[in-house]
Tab-separated table of C-alpha atoms in Angstrom:
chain	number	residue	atom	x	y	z
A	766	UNK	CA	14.217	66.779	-25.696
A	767	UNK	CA	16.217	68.378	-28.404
A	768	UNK	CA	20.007	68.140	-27.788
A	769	UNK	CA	21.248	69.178	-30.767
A	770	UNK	CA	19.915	72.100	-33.300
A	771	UNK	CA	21.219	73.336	-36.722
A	772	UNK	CA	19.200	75.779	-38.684
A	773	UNK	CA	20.017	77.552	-41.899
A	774	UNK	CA	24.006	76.205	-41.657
A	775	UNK	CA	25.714	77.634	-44.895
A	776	UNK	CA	29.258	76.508	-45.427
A	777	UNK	CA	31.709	78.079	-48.086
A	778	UNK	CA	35.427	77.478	-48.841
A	779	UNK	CA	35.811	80.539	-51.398
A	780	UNK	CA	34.143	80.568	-54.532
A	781	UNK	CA	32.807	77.285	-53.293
A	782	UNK	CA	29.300	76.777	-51.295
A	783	UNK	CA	29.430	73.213	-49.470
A	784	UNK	CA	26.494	73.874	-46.970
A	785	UNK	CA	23.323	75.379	-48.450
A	786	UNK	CA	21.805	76.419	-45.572
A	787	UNK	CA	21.085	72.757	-43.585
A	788	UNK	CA	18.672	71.955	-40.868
A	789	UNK	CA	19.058	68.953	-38.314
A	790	UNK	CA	18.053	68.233	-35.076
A	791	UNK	CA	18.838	65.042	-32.959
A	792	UNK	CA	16.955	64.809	-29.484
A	793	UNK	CA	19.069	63.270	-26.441
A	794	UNK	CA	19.681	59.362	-27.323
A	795	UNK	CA	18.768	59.500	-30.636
A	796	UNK	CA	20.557	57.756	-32.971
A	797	UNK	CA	20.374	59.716	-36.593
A	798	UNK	CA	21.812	58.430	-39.775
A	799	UNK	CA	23.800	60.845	-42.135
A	800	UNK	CA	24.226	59.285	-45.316
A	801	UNK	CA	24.916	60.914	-49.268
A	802	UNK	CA	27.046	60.609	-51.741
A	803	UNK	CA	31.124	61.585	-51.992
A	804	UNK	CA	31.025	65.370	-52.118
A	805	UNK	CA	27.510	65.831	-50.362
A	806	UNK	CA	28.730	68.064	-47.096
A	807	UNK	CA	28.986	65.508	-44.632
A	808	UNK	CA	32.875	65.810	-43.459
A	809	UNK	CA	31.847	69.483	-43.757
A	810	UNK	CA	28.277	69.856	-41.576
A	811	UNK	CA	30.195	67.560	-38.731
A	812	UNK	CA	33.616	69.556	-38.793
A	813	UNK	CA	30.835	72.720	-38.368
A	814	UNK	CA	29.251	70.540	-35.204
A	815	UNK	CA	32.360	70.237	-33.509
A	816	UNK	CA	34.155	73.624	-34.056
A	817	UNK	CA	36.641	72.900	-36.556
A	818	UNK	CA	34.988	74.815	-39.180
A	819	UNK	CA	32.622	77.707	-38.417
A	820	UNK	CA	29.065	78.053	-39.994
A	821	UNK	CA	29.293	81.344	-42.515
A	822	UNK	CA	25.711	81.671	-41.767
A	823	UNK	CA	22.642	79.855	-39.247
A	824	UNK	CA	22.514	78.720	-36.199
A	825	UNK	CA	24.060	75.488	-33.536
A	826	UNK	CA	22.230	74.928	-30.399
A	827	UNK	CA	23.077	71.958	-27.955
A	828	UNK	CA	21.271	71.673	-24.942
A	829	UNK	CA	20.057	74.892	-25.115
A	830	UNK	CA	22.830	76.928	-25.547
A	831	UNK	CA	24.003	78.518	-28.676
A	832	UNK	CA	27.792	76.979	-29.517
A	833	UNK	CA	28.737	79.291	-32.720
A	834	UNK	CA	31.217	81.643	-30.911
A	835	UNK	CA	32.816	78.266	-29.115
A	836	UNK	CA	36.120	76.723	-29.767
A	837	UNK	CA	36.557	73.124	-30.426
A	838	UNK	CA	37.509	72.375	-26.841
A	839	UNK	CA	34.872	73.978	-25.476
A	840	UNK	CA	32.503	72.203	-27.496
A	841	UNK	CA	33.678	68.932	-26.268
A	842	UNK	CA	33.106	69.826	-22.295
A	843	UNK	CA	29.933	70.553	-23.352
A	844	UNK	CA	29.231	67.067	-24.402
A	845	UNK	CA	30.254	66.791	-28.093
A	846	UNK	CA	32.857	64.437	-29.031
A	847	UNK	CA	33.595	62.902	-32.782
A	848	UNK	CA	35.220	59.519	-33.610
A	849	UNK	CA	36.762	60.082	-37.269
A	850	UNK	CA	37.370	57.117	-39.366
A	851	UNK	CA	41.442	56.587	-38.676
A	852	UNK	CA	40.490	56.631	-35.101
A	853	UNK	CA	43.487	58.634	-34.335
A	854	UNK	CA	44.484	55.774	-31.546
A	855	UNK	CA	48.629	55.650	-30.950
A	856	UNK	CA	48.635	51.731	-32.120
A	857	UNK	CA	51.949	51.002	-30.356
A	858	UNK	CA	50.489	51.944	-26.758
A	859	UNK	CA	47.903	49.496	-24.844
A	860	UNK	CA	44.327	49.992	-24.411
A	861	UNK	CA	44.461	52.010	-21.279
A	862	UNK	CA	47.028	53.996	-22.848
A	863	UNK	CA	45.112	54.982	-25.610
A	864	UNK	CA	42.457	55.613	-23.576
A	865	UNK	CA	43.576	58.355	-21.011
A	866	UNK	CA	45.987	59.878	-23.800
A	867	UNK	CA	47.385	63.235	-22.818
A	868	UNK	CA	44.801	62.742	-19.426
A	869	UNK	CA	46.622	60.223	-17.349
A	870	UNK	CA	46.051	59.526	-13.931
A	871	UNK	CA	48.460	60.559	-11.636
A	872	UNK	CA	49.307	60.241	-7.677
A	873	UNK	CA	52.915	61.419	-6.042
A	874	UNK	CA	55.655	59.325	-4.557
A	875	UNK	CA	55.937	60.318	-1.161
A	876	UNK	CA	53.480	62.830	-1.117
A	877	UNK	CA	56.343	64.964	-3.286
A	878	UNK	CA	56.781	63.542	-6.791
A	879	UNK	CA	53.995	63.185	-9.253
A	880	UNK	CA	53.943	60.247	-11.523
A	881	UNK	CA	51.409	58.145	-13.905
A	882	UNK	CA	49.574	56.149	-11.883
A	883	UNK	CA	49.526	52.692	-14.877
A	884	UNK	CA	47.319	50.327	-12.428
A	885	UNK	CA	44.710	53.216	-12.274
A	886	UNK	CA	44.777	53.623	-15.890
A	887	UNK	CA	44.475	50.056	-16.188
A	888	UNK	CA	41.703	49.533	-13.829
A	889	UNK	CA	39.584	52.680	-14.669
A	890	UNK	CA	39.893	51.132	-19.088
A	891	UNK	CA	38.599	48.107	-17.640
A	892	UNK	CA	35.921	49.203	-15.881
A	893	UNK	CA	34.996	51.095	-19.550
A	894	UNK	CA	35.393	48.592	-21.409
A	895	UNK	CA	33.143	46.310	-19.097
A	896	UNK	CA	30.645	49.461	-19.127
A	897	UNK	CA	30.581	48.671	-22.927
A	898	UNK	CA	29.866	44.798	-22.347
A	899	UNK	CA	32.401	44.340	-25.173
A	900	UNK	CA	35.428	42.202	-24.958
A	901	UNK	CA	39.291	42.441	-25.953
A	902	UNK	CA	41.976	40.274	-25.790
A	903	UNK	CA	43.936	42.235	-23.335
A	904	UNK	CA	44.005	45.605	-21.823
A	905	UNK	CA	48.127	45.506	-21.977
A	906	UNK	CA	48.230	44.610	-25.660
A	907	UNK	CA	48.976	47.283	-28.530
A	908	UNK	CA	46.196	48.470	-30.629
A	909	UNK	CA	47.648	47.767	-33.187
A	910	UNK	CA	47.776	44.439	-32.773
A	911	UNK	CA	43.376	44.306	-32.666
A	912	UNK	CA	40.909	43.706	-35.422
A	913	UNK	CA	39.471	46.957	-36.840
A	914	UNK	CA	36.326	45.987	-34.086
A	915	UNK	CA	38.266	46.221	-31.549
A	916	UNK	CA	40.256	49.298	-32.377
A	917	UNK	CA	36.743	50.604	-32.566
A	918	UNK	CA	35.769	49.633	-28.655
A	919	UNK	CA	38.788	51.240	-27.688
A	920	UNK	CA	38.106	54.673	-29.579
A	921	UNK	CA	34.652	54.780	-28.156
A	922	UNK	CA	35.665	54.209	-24.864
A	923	UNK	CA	37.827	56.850	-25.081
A	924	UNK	CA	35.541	58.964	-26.310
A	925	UNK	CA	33.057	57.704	-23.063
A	926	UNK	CA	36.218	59.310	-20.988
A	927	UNK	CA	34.640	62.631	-22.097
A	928	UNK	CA	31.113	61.965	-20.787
A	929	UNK	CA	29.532	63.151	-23.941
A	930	UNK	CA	25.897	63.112	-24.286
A	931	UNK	CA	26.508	63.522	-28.480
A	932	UNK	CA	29.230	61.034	-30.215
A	933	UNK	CA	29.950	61.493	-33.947
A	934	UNK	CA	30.463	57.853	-35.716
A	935	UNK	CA	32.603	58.552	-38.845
A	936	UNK	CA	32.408	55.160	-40.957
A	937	UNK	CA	32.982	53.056	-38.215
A	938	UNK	CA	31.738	49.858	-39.481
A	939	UNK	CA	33.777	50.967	-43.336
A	940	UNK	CA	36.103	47.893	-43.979
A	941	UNK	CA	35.278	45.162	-41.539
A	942	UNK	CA	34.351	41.834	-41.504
A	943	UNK	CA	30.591	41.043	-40.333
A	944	UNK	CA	31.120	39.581	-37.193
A	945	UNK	CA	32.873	43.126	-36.420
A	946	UNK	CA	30.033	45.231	-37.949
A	947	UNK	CA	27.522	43.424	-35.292
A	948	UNK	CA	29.675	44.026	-32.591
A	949	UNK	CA	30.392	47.687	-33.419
A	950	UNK	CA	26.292	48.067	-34.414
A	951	UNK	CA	26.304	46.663	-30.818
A	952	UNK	CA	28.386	49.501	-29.085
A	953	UNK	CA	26.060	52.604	-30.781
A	954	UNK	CA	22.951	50.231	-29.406
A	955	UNK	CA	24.514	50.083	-26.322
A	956	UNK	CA	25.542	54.227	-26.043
A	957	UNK	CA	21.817	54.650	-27.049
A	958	UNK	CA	20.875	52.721	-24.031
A	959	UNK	CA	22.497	55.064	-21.944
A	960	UNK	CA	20.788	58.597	-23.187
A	961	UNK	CA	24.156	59.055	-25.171
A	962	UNK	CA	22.747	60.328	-29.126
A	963	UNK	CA	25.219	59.335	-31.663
A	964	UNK	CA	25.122	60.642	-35.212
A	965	UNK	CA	26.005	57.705	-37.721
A	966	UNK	CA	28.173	58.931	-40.848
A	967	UNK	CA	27.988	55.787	-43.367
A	968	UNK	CA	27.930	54.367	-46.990
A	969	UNK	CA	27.045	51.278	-45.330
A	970	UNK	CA	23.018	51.371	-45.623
A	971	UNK	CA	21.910	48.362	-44.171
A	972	UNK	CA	24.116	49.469	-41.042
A	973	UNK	CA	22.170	53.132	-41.063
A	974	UNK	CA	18.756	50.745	-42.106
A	975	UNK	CA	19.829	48.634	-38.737
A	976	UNK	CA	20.714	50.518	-36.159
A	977	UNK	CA	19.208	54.242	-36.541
A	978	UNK	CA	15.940	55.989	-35.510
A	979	UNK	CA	16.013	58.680	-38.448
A	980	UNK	CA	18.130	59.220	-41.458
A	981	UNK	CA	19.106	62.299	-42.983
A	982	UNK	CA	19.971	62.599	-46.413
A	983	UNK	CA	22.445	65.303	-47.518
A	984	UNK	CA	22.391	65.619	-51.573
A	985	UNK	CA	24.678	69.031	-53.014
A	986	UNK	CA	24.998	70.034	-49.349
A	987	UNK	CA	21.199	69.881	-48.722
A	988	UNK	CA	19.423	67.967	-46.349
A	989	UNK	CA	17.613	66.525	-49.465
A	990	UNK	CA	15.356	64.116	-46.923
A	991	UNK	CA	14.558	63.221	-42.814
A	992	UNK	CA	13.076	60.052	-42.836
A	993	UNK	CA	11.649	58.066	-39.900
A	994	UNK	CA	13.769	54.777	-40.261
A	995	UNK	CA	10.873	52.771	-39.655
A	996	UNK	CA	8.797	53.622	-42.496
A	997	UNK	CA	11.192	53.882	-45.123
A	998	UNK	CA	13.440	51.391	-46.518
A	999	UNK	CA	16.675	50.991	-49.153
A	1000	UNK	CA	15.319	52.135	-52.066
A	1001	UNK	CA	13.429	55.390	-50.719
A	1002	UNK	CA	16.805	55.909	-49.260
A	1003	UNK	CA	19.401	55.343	-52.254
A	1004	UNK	CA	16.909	57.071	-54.387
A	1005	UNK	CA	16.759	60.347	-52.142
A	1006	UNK	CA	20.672	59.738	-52.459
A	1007	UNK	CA	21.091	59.857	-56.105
A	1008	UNK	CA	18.301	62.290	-57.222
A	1009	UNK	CA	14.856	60.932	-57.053
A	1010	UNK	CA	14.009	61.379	-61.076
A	1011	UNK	CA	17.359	59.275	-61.972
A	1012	UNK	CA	15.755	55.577	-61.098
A	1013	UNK	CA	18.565	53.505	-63.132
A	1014	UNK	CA	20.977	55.185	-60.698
A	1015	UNK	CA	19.085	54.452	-58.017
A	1016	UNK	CA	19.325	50.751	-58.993
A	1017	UNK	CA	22.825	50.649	-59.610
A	1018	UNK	CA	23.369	52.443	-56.115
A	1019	UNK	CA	21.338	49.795	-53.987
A	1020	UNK	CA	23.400	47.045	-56.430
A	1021	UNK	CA	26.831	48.004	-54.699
A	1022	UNK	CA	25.396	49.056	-51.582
């Protein structure tokens, strides 16, 4: 089943077209690659997914209703939910903390007095953690005091809070070590597992290459390419990337990749 449907998106920020009229679809737990170059529209097509920018022209539909006229909040009770690359955690609080931010469980003392109810919190963040099968150090520590990983599990299980059936991966794996990659490459596996699709934003190609059903190639805020992950490979990729014609490019692409 199709969750999520873009046709003919067109983006502008005055004199300047970003989105040239974009297709995409991802069907419920999916996992679809986004990948292209630094200035290819990919901040800009998810920002227009979520609600923080809106489409100039085409069409959104997720799970068969048309989102355009919907605010970013109302996009995310829908299902929607985005993990940008800072995270956006509070690193001085704890895990459970972090995780029911601004939403915290309350109960009243003596039936009169509401107050944050911290051994719910706690109990309810280790529950979602366990639902992840991932591990931290402790569920009391800072954030801040993780591994990138780690800081990771704790942003997705946030964003699990929201029961989305679409998460939005922005560079997740970007910067850490590759015992951390795995276990992050883990977490989208195991979201997949439960009918959750994820869209994967990443430079990282072997990640997208790993992990992904399709990949979709934005090139000048096209979608230049939609390739099944399983019959394509690197260089069909970082070629569709760069420009098909310009091989040495290509080359020199895959090299740092």
């Amino acid at each position: 089943m199709t969750l999520l449907k873009l046709e003919g998106i067109r983006k502008s920020f005055g004199a300047i077209d970003v989105l040239h009229g974009v297709d995409l679809s991802v069907e419920a737990g999916e996992v679809v690659g986004l990948v292209g170059d630094n200035g290819a529209g990919k901040s800009t097509l998810m920002k227009t997914i979520t609600g923080i920018y809106q489409a100039d022209a085409g069409s959104i539909t997720f799970d068969g209703r048309g989102i355009l006229d919907l605010d970013p909040g109302e996009r995310r009770r829908l299902g929607i939910e985005m993990i940008y690359q800072d995270l956006s955690l509070a690193r001085q609080q704890d895990v459970s903390s972090n995780i029911f931010l601004g939403r915290e469980p309350t109960r009243k003392l003596f039936g009169l007095f509401p107050f944050v109810d911290k051994a719910a919190m706690d109990r309810q963040a280790a529950q979602m953690i366990e639902r992840l099968n991932a591990h931290l150090p402790s569920i009391n520590r800072s954030v801040g005091s993780f591994s990138g990983g780690q800081q990771q599990t704790v942003a997705i299980a946030r964003a699990l809070t929201f029961n989305p059936k679409l998460v939005i991966m922005d560079e997740p794996t970007a910067a850490l070590a590759v015992r951390e990659v795995q276990s992050v490459l883990d977490l989208i596996r195991r979201l997949k597992s439960e009918g959750i699709a994820v869209i994967l934003i990443s430079h990282r190609l072997n990640d997208v290459l790993s992990v992904t059903d399709r990949i979709v190639v934005l090139r000048h805020g096209r979608a230049e390419a939609d390739l099944v992950t399983g019959n394509t490979n690197m260089s069909e990729v970082v070629s569709r990337i760069v420009g098909g014609g310009d091989m040495a490019a290509a080359a020199s692409h895959e090299a740092r990749g």
